[in-house]
Amino acid sequence: MSEMKTAAYICQGCGIAERLSTKQMAVVAQKEGKMQVVREHAFLCNTEGVQMIRDDIAREAVTHVMIAACSRRAKTEAFHFPEITLTRANIREGVIWSQPESDEVQEITQEMADDYVRMGCAEIKKMKLPQGAPNKARNKRILVVGGGMSGLTAALESAEAGYEVVVVEKQKELGGWAARLWKCVPAKSPYIGPADTGISALIAAVTGHPRIKIHLNATIAQTGGAPGRFQVQIAGESGATTTEEVGAIVQASGFTGYDINKLPELGGGKSPNVVDQAGLEQLVIEAAKQGRPVRRPSDGGKVRSVAFVQCAGQRDGSGKHLPYCSGHCCNTSIKQAMYFKDANPGTDTAVIYTDLRTPGMGEDFYRSGQNKGVTFTKGAVSEVMTDGDTCTVKFKDLILDEEGSIEADLVVLATGQVPNSGVNIDIPEEEQAQARPVSILNLTYRQGKDLPQLKHGLTDSHFICFPYETRRTGIYAAGPVRRPMDMAQAVEDATGAALKAIQAVENASLGRAAHPRSGDLSFPIVRLEGCTQCKRCTVECPFGAIDEDEKRYPVFNESRCRRCGTCMGACPVRVISFENYSPDSIGSQIKAVDMPDEFSEKPRILVLACENDAYPALDMAGMQRNVYSAFVRIIPVRCLGSVNTVWITDALNGGWDGVMMMGCRHGDDYQCHFIKGSELANYRMSKIDDTLKQLGLETERVTTCQVAITDSARVAQLINDYAAKIAEIGMSPMKGFA
Amino acid sequence: MNELNIKYHNNFLMEVEENVEEGKWVKMCMQCGVCSGSCPFGPHWAHPPQELFMMVRAGKRADVLNSDSMWMCTSCYNCVVRCPRKLPITQIMHGLAAYANHLGMAPKTQPTRDFSLLFWKNCTRTGRVNELRLTLGLYFNDGFMAGIRKGWAMRGIGLGLMKAGRLNAFELFKGHVCKDRKGVHAMLKKAAEIEQRRKHPAS
Ligand code: SF4
Ligand code: SF4
Ligand code: SF4
């Protein structure tokens, strides 16, 4: 397939031929697009149409195909020709469905379609068939960091799926927090009382598993490599290290309880009769071992009443304590109150809460607690007084609207979970050492030792859509390191992360991308001769995929790469490209359109739309017949992060009147599928004003906006508003110079 | 421990569970406030149902039993229909009122209580309600002169009822009685005995 042979197919179905002259498009494809084979078809996606293309591939040795029909997001099964290079011109959703049907606008609608054909023809000639990453990494073992509930679940799930597993646990035994609980909140019907944690059985299953290898008393001294070929140095107790090779990593490093000594106003650290939830579990376990009821720690006296203070040092607005809710603690307090009620219904137990949050089947559990006589009272605790052996909990009763107090022999503070996420790599190095010196993974990545964090030390993940995805490909966070959670959720989380890890090793072994371009065979290729060692790509890659060699040239680790193209957008000398997506493949489209002159009253607006959200929203706009300006030409991009400023300057120099970029929301609650892409694009575009001024152009000629996939009505509106703005500022003076 | 120290302990809640009709439901209230929001009389009570339940759980025995709130319930059952926890709120209101009355802790001049006592006396005497006596009893509850004044103000309605044959002045003297008065009295006595047998704290 060394010779390129191009073909263009223009579909007449779905009403296209009724609205447009496909003949004219065919002429455009042939004359201007220089396509070697050009065919129209009445119904291209039916068996006969598809067969026509197949025949051309087989008999005419066609290697590059441009299909002008529906959106590239439609009929992907019919138009699936993996052996050739393909692009699509969207003349259905993008033209006839988004444009009104009337004779007056016939001309500009046809112009739109013709331009999409020109663009498709220009693009296809710049594309190559992706061959898959050359350095295929085939190690399929999975490393699990952490031997608690999440870690053991991930280990067992992966092993049962047939994969070799290595578990690293820093304590001398497995089990984590779960092993330090007397009982747990029930995960199965009928949700009426504390249940067995199941951790012993899980430990036994993992320990005895032929495919699981366990390192106890061990930490990770260093992690290098990439998915499919991670080299992990495991430091044992003696300090000696062993090296394990693995393909993917599940980080289930769990949490540390919030330090109760930081809560002296709640009696933390001031009396042995004030404990946190973990402290209570310990008291209950000790009592059970000795076959006696729980005693008051200060004097061994009888426990007649217990008060549970919810949200202790959590959901704190003052900035002193944890700002978030740890999610499990209400259910945990109910469970702990039941320990007492089940043993002796005469013991008084009161749970003081501001909001009782009982996720999962917790509502049933809560009701059962009430039924057992646990007193629940909505109140804000101000102080726990610890004089003598009895504590007094002072609070404002929020129902009775008065100050209240409870005397208790034992006070349990529901403190929160602090994630064990290692070093925050986004803060300056001096501060890193201060804030949390202990790294979990000790990655040798150029961008830092641990997984990037989003907020409050929790590892970054796409919270709603892709929860287990971190910003390091092949490394998945599971359990409370990712977000605060209870045991049932941790089990679910670990199972999900194990599946993702399996997917990652499989993709890596085939040289394919992992999430979200799962299966993509293209990968960034860098022309090092042109590289100026500016380091932008290594710094900006949201996934830490690029290291630097000793001469400070970028080293791409393909299996870490998500194929977002952010590096390609960043590169000032444009030496990074993909086989089928490059500065040229987009640039040539920008140059291919037929640019009307300054006096035509036909402005041209370039829309670079993120293919994850904005482009589907635009397709949807077409389906819903939300009409937008016929002066726009839309080009889908992998991510706004892949937009190279050269496209913008090329467009402006070429006489385009405006450039509009549509990407996902950025910021703390980002929606960007590549996390930083839209943010980076926004940042880069904030710098483009200077360029515009140099060209003597209005700054409004380039704009960025944030679009969600559901914005099908809004995208049309955004386009129309921008078109109105361009009409206002007038046609670009740059026309006719290119 | 005195009442101050047993706040939010189960003492009073348990007393209510044992002595108040449907009292065992009080602990199941989740404090959503739907009942208080649904009650047509809600804004006029010192303590709407949600609050009364919390007071029981907070051990505020005197405040609950001395309250006139539960006497305000009109048995419309709005709250019962809406309570997400399915508490028989109306029954509990009446249960609390009855228990407070039993203990002699109910407010002395509460009109609903007054009327209830009058009605009870009137109906248990003969086994039948004597409407004329009940009405006049109510009129003269606040003293002789007040009774005359109320009767005079209502005379139009009284005469109208008489003309329509709905009211007989002689009822004041003899009135209809139940055929088996003795039987009714025996039945009431038996019921009182059964009630007595239920545990009451010596109060
Ligand atoms: S920026 Fe994107 S495409 Fe470039 S190396 Fe990083 S993940 Fe891959
Ligand atoms: S509606 Fe029911 S649960 Fe809600 S406050 Fe009233 S009694 Fe309680
Ligand atoms: S039944 Fe009683 S308490 Fe309930 S809504 Fe009606 S009046 Fe209010």
XYZ file of N, CA and C in Angstrom, chain A residues 279-462:
552
model
N -10.981 4.312 67.437
C -10.696 4.052 68.851
C -11.800 3.239 69.496
N -13.028 3.515 69.100
C -14.120 2.741 69.677
C -14.072 1.286 69.222
N -13.749 1.086 67.935
C -13.649 -0.292 67.440
C -12.646 -1.071 68.290
N -11.548 -0.384 68.599
C -10.502 -1.020 69.395
C -11.035 -1.398 70.782
N -11.773 -0.481 71.407
C -12.344 -0.779 72.729
C -13.285 -1.972 72.656
N -14.087 -2.003 71.588
C -15.073 -3.086 71.461
C -14.371 -4.423 71.221
N -13.317 -4.385 70.381
C -12.590 -5.630 70.108
C -11.927 -6.153 71.392
N -11.301 -5.253 72.142
C -10.670 -5.663 73.404
C -11.698 -6.281 74.352
N -12.829 -5.583 74.484
C -13.871 -6.070 75.390
C -14.343 -7.457 74.955
N -14.527 -7.609 73.631
C -15.024 -8.886 73.119
C -14.017 -10.001 73.392
N -12.732 -9.675 73.249
C -11.691 -10.679 73.490
C -11.755 -11.160 74.930
N -12.054 -10.218 75.814
C -12.094 -10.580 77.228
C -13.486 -10.994 77.675
N -14.423 -11.001 76.739
C -15.775 -11.454 77.050
C -16.482 -10.586 78.073
N -16.279 -9.294 78.018
C -16.940 -8.382 78.955
C -17.493 -7.193 78.174
N -18.393 -6.433 78.792
C -18.870 -5.242 78.090
C -17.768 -4.166 78.010
N -17.973 -3.222 77.138
C -17.019 -2.107 77.016
C -17.017 -1.319 78.319
N -15.811 -0.974 78.775
C -15.724 -0.207 80.020
C -15.262 1.202 79.721
N -15.538 2.065 80.708
C -15.098 3.446 80.551
C -13.579 3.488 80.667
N -12.898 3.999 79.641
C -11.431 3.921 79.653
C -10.782 4.612 80.863
N -11.334 5.708 81.330
C -10.649 6.460 82.389
C -10.537 5.669 83.688
N -11.608 4.918 84.022
C -11.577 4.243 85.321
C -12.118 2.816 85.280
N -12.371 2.320 84.111
C -12.921 0.974 84.018
C -14.359 0.880 84.488
N -14.996 2.040 84.643
C -16.373 2.059 85.132
C -17.369 1.604 84.081
N -18.618 1.491 84.512
C -19.669 1.008 83.632
C -20.002 2.088 82.582
N -20.256 1.673 81.361
C -20.680 2.637 80.338
C -22.204 2.619 80.280
N -22.813 3.686 80.790
C -24.274 3.755 80.776
C -24.806 4.600 79.633
N -23.946 5.539 79.205
C -24.418 6.345 78.079
C -23.258 6.735 77.168
N -23.560 6.731 75.883
C -22.546 7.033 74.872
C -23.094 8.123 73.950
N -22.266 9.125 73.683
C -22.691 10.163 72.731
C -21.798 10.115 71.504
N -22.411 10.192 70.333
C -21.677 10.184 69.069
C -21.755 11.568 68.454
N -20.616 12.163 68.219
C -20.591 13.497 67.631
C -20.236 13.372 66.147
N -21.195 13.673 65.280
C -20.964 13.538 63.832
C -20.179 14.728 63.293
N -19.591 14.517 62.128
C -18.870 15.589 61.412
C -17.823 16.259 62.295
N -17.130 15.502 63.135
C -16.097 16.097 63.983
C -14.875 16.415 63.123
N -14.592 17.680 62.978
C -13.470 18.091 62.124
C -13.726 17.824 60.656
N -14.974 17.722 60.270
C -15.329 17.502 58.870
C -16.372 18.530 58.464
N -16.540 18.683 57.155
C -17.507 19.638 56.609
C -17.309 20.986 57.299
N -16.036 21.312 57.416
C -15.670 22.469 58.199
C -15.478 23.660 57.268
N -16.148 24.731 57.582
C -16.065 25.903 56.724
C -14.976 26.873 57.148
N -14.377 26.609 58.276
C -13.413 27.583 58.807
C -12.035 27.460 58.161
N -11.809 26.355 57.446
C -10.494 26.167 56.843
C -9.514 25.468 57.779
N -9.965 25.194 59.001
C -9.061 24.562 59.958
C -9.029 23.047 59.804
N -10.179 22.492 59.478
C -10.282 21.033 59.420
C -10.685 20.583 58.015
N -11.115 19.334 57.905
C -11.480 18.810 56.588
C -12.744 19.499 56.076
N -12.717 19.959 54.830
C -13.904 20.649 54.333
C -14.988 19.684 53.851
N -14.610 18.433 53.662
C -15.556 17.513 53.025
C -16.185 16.529 54.010
N -17.182 15.814 53.498
C -17.875 14.772 54.253
C -17.238 13.441 53.875
N -16.971 12.593 54.842
C -16.322 11.334 54.511
C -17.304 10.221 54.163
N -18.568 10.530 54.233
C -19.556 9.640 53.643
C -19.943 8.395 54.422
N -19.000 7.827 55.138
C -19.334 6.565 55.806
C -19.715 6.778 57.278
N -19.366 7.940 57.835
C -19.326 8.077 59.299
C -20.707 8.046 59.960
N -21.749 8.513 59.266
C -23.082 8.444 59.886
C -23.482 6.989 60.076
N -23.326 6.205 58.982
C -23.643 4.787 59.103
C -22.764 4.106 60.154
N -21.499 4.507 60.204
C -20.585 3.899 61.174
C -21.028 4.197 62.609
N -21.438 5.427 62.874
C -21.905 5.756 64.220
C -23.165 4.976 64.578
N -24.038 4.828 63.601
C -25.260 4.042 63.866
C -24.864 2.613 64.238
N -23.940 2.089 63.462
C -23.448 0.730 63.737
C -22.860 0.642 65.138
N -22.045 1.638 65.506
C -21.387 1.594 66.803
C -22.387 1.775 67.949
N -23.402 2.596 67.714
C -24.448 2.731 68.743
C -25.148 1.389 68.940
N -25.286 0.669 67.817
C -25.921 -0.659 67.904
C -25.072 -1.641 68.712
N -23.749 -1.502 68.637
C -22.900 -2.379 69.460
C -23.412 -2.351 70.906
N -23.701 -1.138 71.385
C -24.124 -0.976 72.772
C -25.557 -1.422 72.974
N -26.435 -0.997 72.035
C -27.853 -1.344 72.178
C -28.078 -2.852 72.081
N -27.337 -3.500 71.193
C -27.512 -4.945 71.031
C -27.016 -5.684 72.275
N -25.948 -5.149 72.887
C -25.406 -5.809 74.069
C -26.282 -5.536 75.285
N -26.759 -4.328 75.399
C -27.576 -3.967 76.546
C -28.507 -2.819 76.168
N -29.782 -3.125 75.908
C -30.711 -2.082 75.450
C -30.850 -0.937 76.457
N -30.428 -1.171 77.681
C -30.538 -0.129 78.689
C -29.486 0.969 78.553
N -28.464 0.716 77.741
C -27.439 1.755 77.560
C -28.021 2.875 76.712
N -27.832 4.110 77.168
C -28.326 5.234 76.376
C -27.301 5.603 75.318
N -27.783 5.760 74.102
C -26.877 6.168 73.031
C -27.527 7.311 72.288
N -26.777 8.360 72.044
C -27.331 9.483 71.293
C -26.381 9.855 70.176
N -26.932 10.033 68.977
C -26.141 10.474 67.834
C -26.513 11.927 67.564
N -25.529 12.804 67.646
C -25.795 14.220 67.410
C -25.272 14.580 66.026
N -26.179 14.948 65.161
C -25.807 15.181 63.764
C -26.332 16.531 63.313
N -25.748 17.048 62.247
C -26.387 18.208 61.618
C -27.189 17.757 60.404
N -26.643 16.795 59.656
C -27.414 16.135 58.602
C -27.042 14.680 58.698
N -28.004 13.832 58.775
C -27.670 12.424 58.819
C -27.610 11.928 57.381
N -26.438 11.464 56.959
C -26.279 11.026 55.571
C -25.989 9.542 55.565
N -26.914 8.787 55.038
C -26.768 7.335 55.095
C -26.870 6.759 53.692
N -25.734 6.779 52.946
C -25.782 6.289 51.566
C -26.043 4.784 51.490
N -26.218 4.313 50.285
C -26.497 2.892 50.081
C -27.842 2.555 50.689
N -27.887 1.429 51.396
C -29.132 1.035 52.040
C -29.166 1.559 53.479
N -28.408 2.598 53.714
C -28.286 3.153 55.060
C -29.584 3.627 55.674
N -30.550 3.961 54.846
C -31.819 4.433 55.401
C -32.487 3.322 56.221
N -32.406 2.104 55.696
C -32.948 0.965 56.452
C -32.171 0.754 57.747
N -30.875 0.947 57.623
C -30.010 0.738 58.771
C -30.303 1.797 59.846
N -30.504 3.007 59.401
C -30.855 4.122 60.281
C -32.163 3.807 61.020
N -33.145 3.354 60.264
C -34.433 3.022 60.861
C -34.274 1.921 61.909
N -33.406 0.974 61.575
C -33.174 -0.095 62.528
C -32.530 0.455 63.803
N -31.630 1.414 63.641
C -31.020 2.055 64.802
C -32.057 2.755 65.660
N -32.979 3.439 65.003
C -34.047 4.103 65.746
C -34.897 3.084 66.492
N -35.181 2.017 65.764
C -36.002 0.968 66.342
C -35.356 0.360 67.576
N -34.020 0.317 67.561
C -33.307 -0.225 68.713
C -33.191 0.794 69.833
N -33.692 1.984 69.610
C -33.722 2.971 70.679
C -32.546 3.923 70.704
N -31.780 3.972 69.622
C -30.717 4.976 69.547
C -31.398 6.334 69.387
N -31.000 7.305 70.208
C -31.596 8.629 70.087
C -30.841 9.422 69.037
N -31.575 9.989 68.106
C -30.951 10.830 67.091
C -31.391 12.258 67.324
N -30.442 13.155 67.376
C -30.825 14.534 67.600
C -30.036 15.461 66.706
N -30.774 16.340 66.060
C -30.137 17.268 65.117
C -29.557 18.414 65.913
N -28.259 18.499 65.940
C -27.654 19.546 66.748
C -26.232 19.847 66.326
N -25.780 21.047 66.635
C -24.409 21.446 66.335
C -23.625 21.464 67.641
N -22.635 20.578 67.717
C -21.877 20.456 68.966
C -20.864 21.587 69.068
N -20.858 22.252 70.215
C -19.906 23.342 70.390
C -18.719 22.920 71.244
N -18.972 21.999 72.171
C -17.916 21.696 73.121
C -18.167 20.338 73.768
N -17.069 19.650 74.077
C -17.187 18.452 74.904
C -16.356 18.701 76.157
N -17.020 18.719 77.320
C -16.306 18.979 78.574
C -15.905 17.652 79.190
N -14.677 17.595 79.654
C -14.136 16.288 80.044
C -13.704 16.247 81.507
N -14.321 17.057 82.371
C -13.932 17.004 83.779
C -14.423 15.701 84.383
N -13.557 15.041 85.106
C -13.958 13.811 85.788
C -14.182 12.680 84.812
N -14.940 11.680 85.227
C -15.121 10.500 84.405
C -16.287 10.608 83.439
N -17.130 11.594 83.664
C -18.253 11.770 82.749
C -17.987 12.976 81.861
N -18.291 12.818 80.593
C -18.127 13.950 79.677
C -19.476 14.623 79.489
N -19.445 15.899 79.200
C -20.676 16.606 78.876
C -20.543 17.187 77.477
N -21.486 16.781 76.626
C -21.478 17.288 75.259
C -22.436 18.458 75.188
N -21.928 19.619 74.852
C -22.771 20.815 74.754
C -23.096 21.043 73.295
N -24.335 21.290 73.010
C -24.695 21.527 71.609
C -25.944 22.370 71.514
N -26.140 22.895 70.315
C -27.364 23.635 70.050
C -28.331 22.655 69.403
N -29.468 22.439 70.052
C -30.480 21.561 69.471
C -31.161 22.326 68.344
N -30.980 21.847 67.138
C -31.453 22.614 65.986
C -32.946 22.413 65.715
N -33.555 21.455 66.371
C -35.000 21.297 66.224
C -35.701 22.113 67.303
N -35.231 21.964 68.519
C -35.877 22.678 69.624
C -35.355 24.111 69.734
N -34.331 24.416 68.959
C -33.772 25.758 68.932
C -33.389 26.243 70.333
N -32.636 25.442 71.011
C -32.168 25.837 72.340
C -30.863 25.116 72.638
N -30.148 25.593 73.617
C -28.906 24.935 73.995
C -29.238 23.628 74.703
N -28.534 22.575 74.352
C -28.782 21.300 75.013
C -27.475 20.704 75.487
N -27.575 19.695 76.328
C -26.351 19.008 76.715
C -26.657 17.555 77.026
N -25.672 16.708 76.815
C -25.827 15.285 77.082
C -24.661 14.851 77.956
N -24.958 14.124 79.005
C -23.877 13.548 79.801
C -23.602 12.145 79.296
N -22.330 11.846 79.144
C -21.996 10.537 78.589
C -20.714 10.001 79.213
N -20.660 8.678 79.316
C -19.452 8.050 79.839
C -18.394 7.926 78.746
N -18.889 7.918 77.517
C -17.991 7.721 76.386
C -18.462 8.649 75.271
N -17.517 9.386 74.698
C -17.877 10.240 73.562
C -17.089 9.750 72.351
N -17.805 9.529 71.236
C -17.150 9.054 70.021
C -17.210 10.156 68.974
N -16.060 10.580 68.503
C -16.006 11.619 67.489
C -15.923 10.984 66.103
N -16.848 11.381 65.237
C -16.823 10.855 63.868
C -15.900 11.731 63.039
N -14.627 11.400 63.086
C -13.653 12.173 62.317
C -13.559 11.595 60.910
N -12.906 12.314 60.002
C -12.957 11.911 58.588
C -11.749 11.163 58.081
N -11.795 10.899 56.791
C -10.707 10.178 56.122
C -9.771 11.169 55.427
N -8.479 10.991 55.662
C -7.474 11.783 54.956
C -6.767 10.837 53.986
N -6.846 11.124 52.679
C -6.305 10.167 51.696
C -4.796 10.011 51.798
N -4.319 8.792 51.637
C -2.875 8.526 51.562
C -2.448 8.625 50.112
N -2.365 9.846 49.613
C -2.123 9.987 48.183
C -0.697 10.370 47.850
N 0.141 10.470 48.829
C 1.535 10.775 48.529
C 1.793 12.255 48.359
N 2.741 12.557 47.489
C 3.202 13.931 47.332
C 2.284 14.704 46.394
N 1.959 15.920 46.773
C 1.215 16.782 45.858
C 2.195 17.392 44.873
N 2.188 16.861 43.651
C 3.229 17.266 42.693
C 2.956 18.621 42.081
N 1.783 19.193 42.368
C 1.465 20.471 41.748
C 1.916 21.673 42.560
N 2.443 21.431 43.746
C 2.945 22.562 44.517
C 4.477 22.574 44.418
N 5.106 23.715 44.668
C 6.572 23.784 44.540
C 7.262 22.718 45.386
N 8.429 22.260 44.917
C 9.085 21.117 45.543
C 9.411 21.304 47.030
N 9.790 22.526 47.405
C 10.110 22.770 48.817
C 8.877 22.488 49.666
N 7.717 22.995 49.165
C 6.478 22.788 49.924
C 6.058 21.328 49.939
N 6.334 20.639 48.834
C 5.986 19.213 48.767
C 6.610 18.465 49.930
N 7.881 18.740 50.129
C 8.619 18.023 51.162
C 8.005 18.299 52.530
N 7.542 19.540 52.681
C 6.965 19.915 53.961
C 5.590 19.291 54.175
N 4.758 19.438 53.124
C 3.362 19.050 53.271
C 3.206 17.557 53.524
N 3.751 16.757 52.657
C 3.602 15.316 52.868
C 4.783 14.622 52.235
N 5.823 14.430 52.988
C 7.071 13.972 52.386
C 7.012 12.556 51.830
N 6.065 11.739 52.284
C 6.103 10.329 51.897
C 5.430 10.099 50.554
N 6.198 9.704 49.591
C 5.616 9.376 48.297
C 5.132 7.932 48.341
N 4.062 7.665 47.627
C 3.552 6.293 47.586
C 4.221 5.526 46.440
N 4.233 6.112 45.260
C 4.698 5.378 44.080
C 6.141 5.659 43.711
N 6.662 6.829 44.127
C 8.014 7.234 43.726
C 8.243 7.052 42.230
N 7.354 7.648 41.460
C 7.473 7.553 40.007
C 8.722 8.288 39.541
N 9.334 7.754 38.500
C 10.493 8.459 37.941
C 10.050 9.410 36.844
N 8.753 9.644 36.740
C 8.223 10.498 35.675
C 8.763 11.910 35.825
N 8.942 12.547 34.693
C 9.419 13.908 34.674
C 8.483 14.840 35.464
N 7.201 14.524 35.472
C 6.250 15.446 36.087
C 6.007 15.217 37.572
N 6.690 14.287 38.175
C 6.521 14.148 39.616
C 6.316 12.723 40.080
N 6.441 12.552 41.398
C 6.531 11.216 41.988
C 5.223 10.472 42.157
N 4.126 11.237 42.275
C 2.868 10.561 42.586
C 1.769 10.949 41.611
N 0.608 10.363 41.833
C -0.540 10.682 41.008
C -0.947 12.131 41.265
N -1.285 12.879 40.216
C -1.753 14.245 40.444
C -3.046 14.245 41.271
N -3.187 15.288 42.063
C -4.361 15.398 42.924
C -5.286 16.478 42.392
N -6.539 16.375 42.763
C -7.475 17.415 42.320
C -7.749 18.374 43.467
N -8.347 17.877 44.544
C -8.692 18.718 45.682
C -8.441 17.946 46.960
N -8.129 18.625 47.995
C -8.034 18.050 49.337
C -7.163 16.802 49.389
N -6.192 16.717 48.494
C -5.291 15.575 48.524
C -5.867 14.324 47.885
N -7.069 14.393 47.355
C -7.640 13.207 46.702
C -7.112 13.143 45.270
N -6.818 11.944 44.792
C -6.242 11.843 43.456
C -7.252 12.302 42.416
N -6.730 12.895 41.364
C -7.580 13.421 40.304
C -8.221 12.268 39.545
N -9.513 12.374 39.334
C -10.164 11.405 38.464
C -11.339 12.110 37.843
N -11.776 11.594 36.710
C -12.950 12.208 36.094
C -14.143 11.674 36.857
